[in-house]
């Protein structure tokens, strides 16, 4: 094959991948749930961006009276120190989302690595890796998180690392079983016969087909990460000086927001988490429906 | 004089989904007499399984019986399709039972065999003790050691599971048993054993049998009458000897030609083309596109079923 | 099917997991810089102590000797059921604290889990069977409910039902604790009433976030089962709808639900902790919270150990139950 031909083939292949992706995007936009999910998630990101650039007040400035219900100057009222809740919420959204996605990406990286290796190479490698995964999965997550966080330095980085370590096992199981079934497909056998090495096959044939599943899991991992970090912060663990949904709720609890009926302080961070969960659910389910072959219905 | 047991009159069944309607059965008339063995032969997708399910009014969403009548002549005459739910439950299995295709999945995986044979008996009013005794008897009739009754389905082989299905089908002493591709998933040796056993059942118990299969050679030895089905309709029917020695419809002839023969000289001929799409309206005879003898009229008008001899009917323009 | 081989296999597996958890438990606090014994003396006795006292407390806390010696000592203590003294509640031992708190947590968890499974299975079975409106409703509602964080829901309930809403000046539910100060613990009606009244909000919080998962799973399984051939045969056999739903649909659909109970335990344990904290409910979750706040390492470890033990045992039990229910379970 001449250089020219090889080049043309490469362009054709990548453009077919691009067009497949574009088709996929079109399908997504027409799917009601996917659209709803995307809108919700996008709104949250928008809030985070606004928070970063245009929060009305510095979250730590205490010029206003504490425990104020919503007013025109403070659309979401103030907290126990007179800090503006809206600013806390705007900035907190960004932090929470950042934490969630960091966890998701790190876990995904490890999880995919372990899952594909175990699934593709099988045998002893598989056994050993999966035993480790099994043990990690049985140990109850939240208590373990609590202890780890209690003993390790209380920073956001620690939280992210700890949560990542606890999240990847589940993903690796999923990836492994997908790899196992993909391994049997025709084109993988064909690649094997044409003499490609294991790693080449993994990168060319297997991983591209794992992308939808990885994407879906990253979304759900991110949500789980956000919720877990919020839970930890609520429990008083992690970096309590950070501004995020979890710490908002921590301070609400610790400073008796209940007593002051401070619903304006309680609702936004929780709603943020719920919105994230719903949006992720819609999006994840939609992608799942669109990419996984449907079981033959009658 | 043969007495009718089940009369099927102009049955039509449709499967409706979001974007299309498939006419699976397009007007079938059938008669099963007492102590008779009937064969219904046709390719996959011709509607024979759906047809069989109508006898028990088992057609459910997305399928629907859109017209027709099924009369069962038991102690009284029963209009099957008009039965109320509780009467329908009494009719099912007690009068007519069925051996399903795919013995693999027809049995409840979490229940023991004996319970699955007994539950229908108890539902139909048998005493607990009687039912328990019958379980052993039924398993023996089906050719199984009664000890399997304590097993779970996954512990049995395919052939054993199918025999269990046979035992279950006889549980309430029905007058008619439908065997829908009952031996397709099994190897030929087991197939013959099961066919032989079913034949004995007609002789010993006086039940009528309906054999549904795509393999016309299977019914040659065992059926009294044969119905040939294509694209949701009966294209030919008659006594088995007539069908085999004097086939009239080109499809029937083609089916017979596709049976491998020990006679090395016989050339096996497949049938070119594919069955029509039943979600689209059919113009003329549905077999016309694949028929070597088709002429103009065949593509325009669908032929009716006409009688051409001793109880022998065919729907083909070649004959009328 | 439960065979001896299966039980032994699961048992060995359980032991290995326990071993890892315990070792982890041992190592963690020793990785943190500082001398906990010193900490106790400083907090309790404001610096007035002599070296002998230090040595004494260090021995009690198993901090003397090499790491290996400590490890052996740790196992020795464990196998004698000794979880060590608590720093914060000193001289109360960890055993005592856990013993007094654990029952409350088990009460919350057990009740919430039971109710969630029952409600979930009933709703799921109904939705899967009937489809249509109830089904769509279930799916929509589940997504919302499962996204609710435990602690937030708990706070909302607390705010609304224990603080905001008053009928004739009385709150609907108590804001905290397991029972009022006015009743005496024991098998008397006022006490039982008080306990139930105080546990309502915590349990409802846990149930609301847990049952949708079971309902959805049951619903999906029922839908799959309805498509199976044996369902068709069951109908053909003329069996009543009641029999079909009970012995053919639900019996098969319950299997995946049973396995998921084990998974649900892991998550509901975390939920229970958060809920206990919000309602100051005296279970081990709240104790853990306190322990974390004051860095009471032995207590933290002890609680973690007990939880892990409980969850692992619960999983083991569920494994056995599942093997009992599903005749197809074959040893790996």
PDB file of N, CA and C in Angstrom, chain B residues 53 56 58 60 89 92-93 98 100 102 105-111 115-116 119-120 123-124 152 154-155 165 168, chain C residues 1 228-241 243 247-249 251-252 255 325-330:
ATOM      1  N   UNK B  53     -51.358 -21.371  19.482  1.00  0.00           N
ATOM      2  CA  UNK B  53     -51.649 -20.659  20.730  1.00  0.00           C
ATOM      3  C   UNK B  53     -53.111 -20.210  20.781  1.00  0.00           C
ATOM      4  N   UNK B  56     -55.637 -22.318  22.735  1.00  0.00           N
ATOM      5  CA  UNK B  56     -55.721 -22.150  24.180  1.00  0.00           C
ATOM      6  C   UNK B  56     -55.983 -20.698  24.556  1.00  0.00           C
ATOM      7  N   UNK B  58     -54.090 -18.224  24.086  1.00  0.00           N
ATOM      8  CA  UNK B  58     -52.895 -17.739  24.741  1.00  0.00           C
ATOM      9  C   UNK B  58     -52.289 -16.527  24.056  1.00  0.00           C
ATOM     10  N   UNK B  60     -51.358 -13.059  23.351  1.00  0.00           N
ATOM     11  CA  UNK B  60     -51.415 -11.879  24.208  1.00  0.00           C
ATOM     12  C   UNK B  60     -50.593 -10.750  23.597  1.00  0.00           C
ATOM     13  N   UNK B  89     -59.669 -20.911  32.363  1.00  0.00           N
ATOM     14  CA  UNK B  89     -58.677 -21.650  33.133  1.00  0.00           C
ATOM     15  C   UNK B  89     -59.079 -23.099  33.284  1.00  0.00           C
ATOM     16  N   UNK B  92     -58.383 -24.756  29.832  1.00  0.00           N
ATOM     17  CA  UNK B  92     -56.966 -24.951  29.544  1.00  0.00           C
ATOM     18  C   UNK B  92     -56.423 -26.142  30.300  1.00  0.00           C
ATOM     19  N   UNK B  93     -55.704 -26.960  29.637  1.00  0.00           N
ATOM     20  CA  UNK B  93     -55.010 -28.103  30.186  1.00  0.00           C
ATOM     21  C   UNK B  93     -55.929 -29.281  30.460  1.00  0.00           C
ATOM     22  N   UNK B  98     -50.599 -28.403  25.789  1.00  0.00           N
ATOM     23  CA  UNK B  98     -49.605 -28.103  24.770  1.00  0.00           C
ATOM     24  C   UNK B  98     -48.209 -28.465  25.246  1.00  0.00           C
ATOM     25  N   UNK B 100     -44.618 -27.224  24.569  1.00  0.00           N
ATOM     26  CA  UNK B 100     -44.014 -26.083  23.902  1.00  0.00           C
ATOM     27  C   UNK B 100     -42.674 -26.432  23.287  1.00  0.00           C
ATOM     28  N   UNK B 102     -38.779 -25.526  22.688  1.00  0.00           N
ATOM     29  CA  UNK B 102     -37.799 -24.960  23.611  1.00  0.00           C
ATOM     30  C   UNK B 102     -37.994 -25.480  25.014  1.00  0.00           C
ATOM     31  N   UNK B 105     -36.561 -23.683  28.437  1.00  0.00           N
ATOM     32  CA  UNK B 105     -37.049 -22.638  29.325  1.00  0.00           C
ATOM     33  C   UNK B 105     -38.482 -22.796  29.756  1.00  0.00           C
ATOM     34  N   UNK B 106     -39.109 -23.899  29.351  1.00  0.00           N
ATOM     35  CA  UNK B 106     -40.531 -23.994  29.667  1.00  0.00           C
ATOM     36  C   UNK B 106     -40.785 -24.353  31.120  1.00  0.00           C
ATOM     37  N   UNK B 107     -39.747 -24.789  31.829  1.00  0.00           N
ATOM     38  CA  UNK B 107     -39.965 -25.188  33.204  1.00  0.00           C
ATOM     39  C   UNK B 107     -39.488 -24.122  34.172  1.00  0.00           C
ATOM     40  N   UNK B 108     -40.225 -23.956  35.242  1.00  0.00           N
ATOM     41  CA  UNK B 108     -39.903 -22.969  36.262  1.00  0.00           C
ATOM     42  C   UNK B 108     -38.607 -23.362  36.971  1.00  0.00           C
ATOM     43  N   UNK B 109     -37.557 -22.548  36.857  1.00  0.00           N
ATOM     44  CA  UNK B 109     -36.248 -22.960  37.378  1.00  0.00           C
ATOM     45  C   UNK B 109     -36.164 -23.127  38.886  1.00  0.00           C
ATOM     46  N   UNK B 110     -37.065 -22.497  39.625  1.00  0.00           N
ATOM     47  CA  UNK B 110     -36.900 -22.578  41.076  1.00  0.00           C
ATOM     48  C   UNK B 110     -37.877 -23.536  41.740  1.00  0.00           C
ATOM     49  N   UNK B 111     -38.577 -24.343  40.955  1.00  0.00           N
ATOM     50  CA  UNK B 111     -39.533 -25.279  41.528  1.00  0.00           C
ATOM     51  C   UNK B 111     -39.202 -26.694  41.099  1.00  0.00           C
ATOM     52  N   UNK B 115     -43.717 -30.568  41.702  1.00  0.00           N
ATOM     53  CA  UNK B 115     -44.638 -29.476  41.968  1.00  0.00           C
ATOM     54  C   UNK B 115     -45.208 -28.916  40.676  1.00  0.00           C
ATOM     55  N   UNK B 116     -44.370 -28.887  39.627  1.00  0.00           N
ATOM     56  CA  UNK B 116     -44.844 -28.321  38.376  1.00  0.00           C
ATOM     57  C   UNK B 116     -45.845 -29.237  37.677  1.00  0.00           C
ATOM     58  N   UNK B 119     -49.171 -28.830  40.269  1.00  0.00           N
ATOM     59  CA  UNK B 119     -49.921 -27.600  40.480  1.00  0.00           C
ATOM     60  C   UNK B 119     -51.131 -27.487  39.551  1.00  0.00           C
ATOM     61  N   UNK B 120     -50.980 -27.941  38.321  1.00  0.00           N
ATOM     62  CA  UNK B 120     -52.114 -27.804  37.425  1.00  0.00           C
ATOM     63  C   UNK B 120     -53.214 -28.804  37.781  1.00  0.00           C
ATOM     64  N   UNK B 123     -55.056 -27.342  40.646  1.00  0.00           N
ATOM     65  CA  UNK B 123     -55.869 -26.230  40.171  1.00  0.00           C
ATOM     66  C   UNK B 123     -57.149 -26.738  39.522  1.00  0.00           C
ATOM     67  N   UNK B 124     -57.045 -27.916  38.883  1.00  0.00           N
ATOM     68  CA  UNK B 124     -58.218 -28.448  38.191  1.00  0.00           C
ATOM     69  C   UNK B 124     -59.027 -29.397  39.049  1.00  0.00           C
ATOM     70  N   UNK B 152     -34.687 -30.467  40.153  1.00  0.00           N
ATOM     71  CA  UNK B 152     -34.962 -29.165  39.585  1.00  0.00           C
ATOM     72  C   UNK B 152     -34.641 -29.216  38.090  1.00  0.00           C
ATOM     73  N   UNK B 154     -32.806 -27.614  36.044  1.00  0.00           N
ATOM     74  CA  UNK B 154     -31.448 -27.497  35.527  1.00  0.00           C
ATOM     75  C   UNK B 154     -30.636 -28.773  35.715  1.00  0.00           C
ATOM     76  N   UNK B 155     -31.175 -29.689  36.509  1.00  0.00           N
ATOM     77  CA  UNK B 155     -30.452 -30.940  36.713  1.00  0.00           C
ATOM     78  C   UNK B 155     -30.747 -31.968  35.639  1.00  0.00           C
ATOM     79  N   UNK B 165     -42.081 -32.186  30.004  1.00  0.00           N
ATOM     80  CA  UNK B 165     -43.146 -31.398  29.379  1.00  0.00           C
ATOM     81  C   UNK B 165     -44.277 -32.294  28.885  1.00  0.00           C
ATOM     82  N   UNK B 168     -46.247 -33.307  31.879  1.00  0.00           N
ATOM     83  CA  UNK B 168     -47.098 -32.209  32.335  1.00  0.00           C
ATOM     84  C   UNK B 168     -48.313 -32.060  31.423  1.00  0.00           C
TER      85      UNK B 168
ATOM     86  N   UNK C   1     -28.525 -24.168  45.724  1.00  0.00           N
ATOM     87  CA  UNK C   1     -28.600 -25.271  46.699  1.00  0.00           C
ATOM     88  C   UNK C   1     -27.486 -25.125  47.702  1.00  0.00           C
ATOM     89  N   UNK C 228     -40.528 -14.865  29.962  1.00  0.00           N
ATOM     90  CA  UNK C 228     -39.941 -16.187  29.879  1.00  0.00           C
ATOM     91  C   UNK C 228     -40.952 -17.241  29.448  1.00  0.00           C
ATOM     92  N   UNK C 229     -40.432 -18.321  28.859  1.00  0.00           N
ATOM     93  CA  UNK C 229     -41.307 -19.388  28.370  1.00  0.00           C
ATOM     94  C   UNK C 229     -42.097 -20.035  29.490  1.00  0.00           C
ATOM     95  N   UNK C 230     -41.480 -20.169  30.665  1.00  0.00           N
ATOM     96  CA  UNK C 230     -42.203 -20.895  31.705  1.00  0.00           C
ATOM     97  C   UNK C 230     -43.414 -20.130  32.201  1.00  0.00           C
ATOM     98  N   UNK C 231     -43.403 -18.836  31.959  1.00  0.00           N
ATOM     99  CA  UNK C 231     -44.585 -18.051  32.295  1.00  0.00           C
ATOM    100  C   UNK C 231     -45.746 -18.413  31.361  1.00  0.00           C
ATOM    101  N   UNK C 232     -45.397 -18.561  30.071  1.00  0.00           N
ATOM    102  CA  UNK C 232     -46.416 -18.921  29.088  1.00  0.00           C
ATOM    103  C   UNK C 232     -47.020 -20.272  29.448  1.00  0.00           C
ATOM    104  N   UNK C 233     -46.159 -21.195  29.802  1.00  0.00           N
ATOM    105  CA  UNK C 233     -46.650 -22.516  30.167  1.00  0.00           C
ATOM    106  C   UNK C 233     -47.538 -22.435  31.401  1.00  0.00           C
ATOM    107  N   UNK C 234     -47.138 -21.630  32.349  1.00  0.00           N
ATOM    108  CA  UNK C 234     -47.949 -21.499  33.562  1.00  0.00           C
ATOM    109  C   UNK C 234     -49.349 -21.010  33.228  1.00  0.00           C
ATOM    110  N   UNK C 235     -49.416 -20.037  32.319  1.00  0.00           N
ATOM    111  CA  UNK C 235     -50.739 -19.547  31.918  1.00  0.00           C
ATOM    112  C   UNK C 235     -51.513 -20.643  31.209  1.00  0.00           C
ATOM    113  N   UNK C 236     -50.804 -21.351  30.321  1.00  0.00           N
ATOM    114  CA  UNK C 236     -51.469 -22.389  29.533  1.00  0.00           C
ATOM    115  C   UNK C 236     -52.010 -23.492  30.431  1.00  0.00           C
ATOM    116  N   UNK C 237     -51.339 -23.703  31.553  1.00  0.00           N
ATOM    117  CA  UNK C 237     -51.774 -24.763  32.444  1.00  0.00           C
ATOM    118  C   UNK C 237     -53.041 -24.398  33.194  1.00  0.00           C
ATOM    119  N   UNK C 238     -53.515 -23.188  32.977  1.00  0.00           N
ATOM    120  CA  UNK C 238     -54.763 -22.807  33.617  1.00  0.00           C
ATOM    121  C   UNK C 238     -54.602 -22.428  35.075  1.00  0.00           C
ATOM    122  N   UNK C 239     -53.386 -22.085  35.488  1.00  0.00           N
ATOM    123  CA  UNK C 239     -53.175 -21.737  36.883  1.00  0.00           C
ATOM    124  C   UNK C 239     -53.779 -20.369  37.174  1.00  0.00           C
ATOM    125  N   UNK C 240     -54.196 -20.175  38.412  1.00  0.00           N
ATOM    126  CA  UNK C 240     -54.793 -18.887  38.772  1.00  0.00           C
ATOM    127  C   UNK C 240     -53.726 -17.808  38.791  1.00  0.00           C
ATOM    128  N   UNK C 241     -54.174 -16.580  38.621  1.00  0.00           N
ATOM    129  CA  UNK C 241     -53.232 -15.466  38.610  1.00  0.00           C
ATOM    130  C   UNK C 241     -52.463 -15.401  39.915  1.00  0.00           C
ATOM    131  N   UNK C 243     -51.561 -17.869  41.883  1.00  0.00           N
ATOM    132  CA  UNK C 243     -50.508 -18.884  41.878  1.00  0.00           C
ATOM    133  C   UNK C 243     -49.359 -18.464  40.969  1.00  0.00           C
ATOM    134  N   UNK C 247     -45.789 -18.150  42.660  1.00  0.00           N
ATOM    135  CA  UNK C 247     -44.779 -19.195  42.503  1.00  0.00           C
ATOM    136  C   UNK C 247     -43.956 -19.098  41.233  1.00  0.00           C
ATOM    137  N   UNK C 248     -44.460 -18.408  40.231  1.00  0.00           N
ATOM    138  CA  UNK C 248     -43.701 -18.341  38.997  1.00  0.00           C
ATOM    139  C   UNK C 248     -43.020 -16.993  38.816  1.00  0.00           C
ATOM    140  N   UNK C 249     -43.716 -15.918  39.175  1.00  0.00           N
ATOM    141  CA  UNK C 249     -43.116 -14.612  38.949  1.00  0.00           C
ATOM    142  C   UNK C 249     -42.274 -14.176  40.140  1.00  0.00           C
ATOM    143  N   UNK C 251     -41.318 -15.595  42.924  1.00  0.00           N
ATOM    144  CA  UNK C 251     -40.276 -16.483  43.439  1.00  0.00           C
ATOM    145  C   UNK C 251     -39.004 -16.347  42.608  1.00  0.00           C
ATOM    146  N   UNK C 252     -39.151 -16.222  41.320  1.00  0.00           N
ATOM    147  CA  UNK C 252     -37.984 -16.048  40.476  1.00  0.00           C
ATOM    148  C   UNK C 252     -37.418 -14.639  40.569  1.00  0.00           C
ATOM    149  N   UNK C 255     -34.870 -13.439  43.497  1.00  0.00           N
ATOM    150  CA  UNK C 255     -33.459 -13.821  43.601  1.00  0.00           C
ATOM    151  C   UNK C 255     -32.473 -12.661  43.466  1.00  0.00           C
ATOM    152  N   UNK C 325     -32.418 -20.292  48.267  1.00  0.00           N
ATOM    153  CA  UNK C 325     -33.552 -19.953  47.421  1.00  0.00           C
ATOM    154  C   UNK C 325     -33.376 -20.377  45.970  1.00  0.00           C
ATOM    155  N   UNK C 326     -32.151 -20.298  45.477  1.00  0.00           N
ATOM    156  CA  UNK C 326     -31.961 -20.570  44.058  1.00  0.00           C
ATOM    157  C   UNK C 326     -31.328 -21.937  43.867  1.00  0.00           C
ATOM    158  N   UNK C 327     -32.094 -22.869  43.365  1.00  0.00           N
ATOM    159  CA  UNK C 327     -31.550 -24.217  43.227  1.00  0.00           C
ATOM    160  C   UNK C 327     -30.450 -24.327  42.184  1.00  0.00           C
ATOM    161  N   UNK C 328     -30.287 -23.253  41.386  1.00  0.00           N
ATOM    162  CA  UNK C 328     -29.303 -23.385  40.337  1.00  0.00           C
ATOM    163  C   UNK C 328     -27.906 -22.975  40.767  1.00  0.00           C
ATOM    164  N   UNK C 329     -27.793 -22.368  41.971  1.00  0.00           N
ATOM    165  CA  UNK C 329     -26.486 -21.858  42.372  1.00  0.00           C
ATOM    166  C   UNK C 329     -25.471 -22.978  42.372  1.00  0.00           C
ATOM    167  N   UNK C 330     -24.439 -22.776  41.595  1.00  0.00           N
ATOM    168  CA  UNK C 330     -23.446 -23.829  41.451  1.00  0.00           C
ATOM    169  C   UNK C 330     -22.127 -23.285  41.945  1.00  0.00           C
TER     170      UNK C 330
END
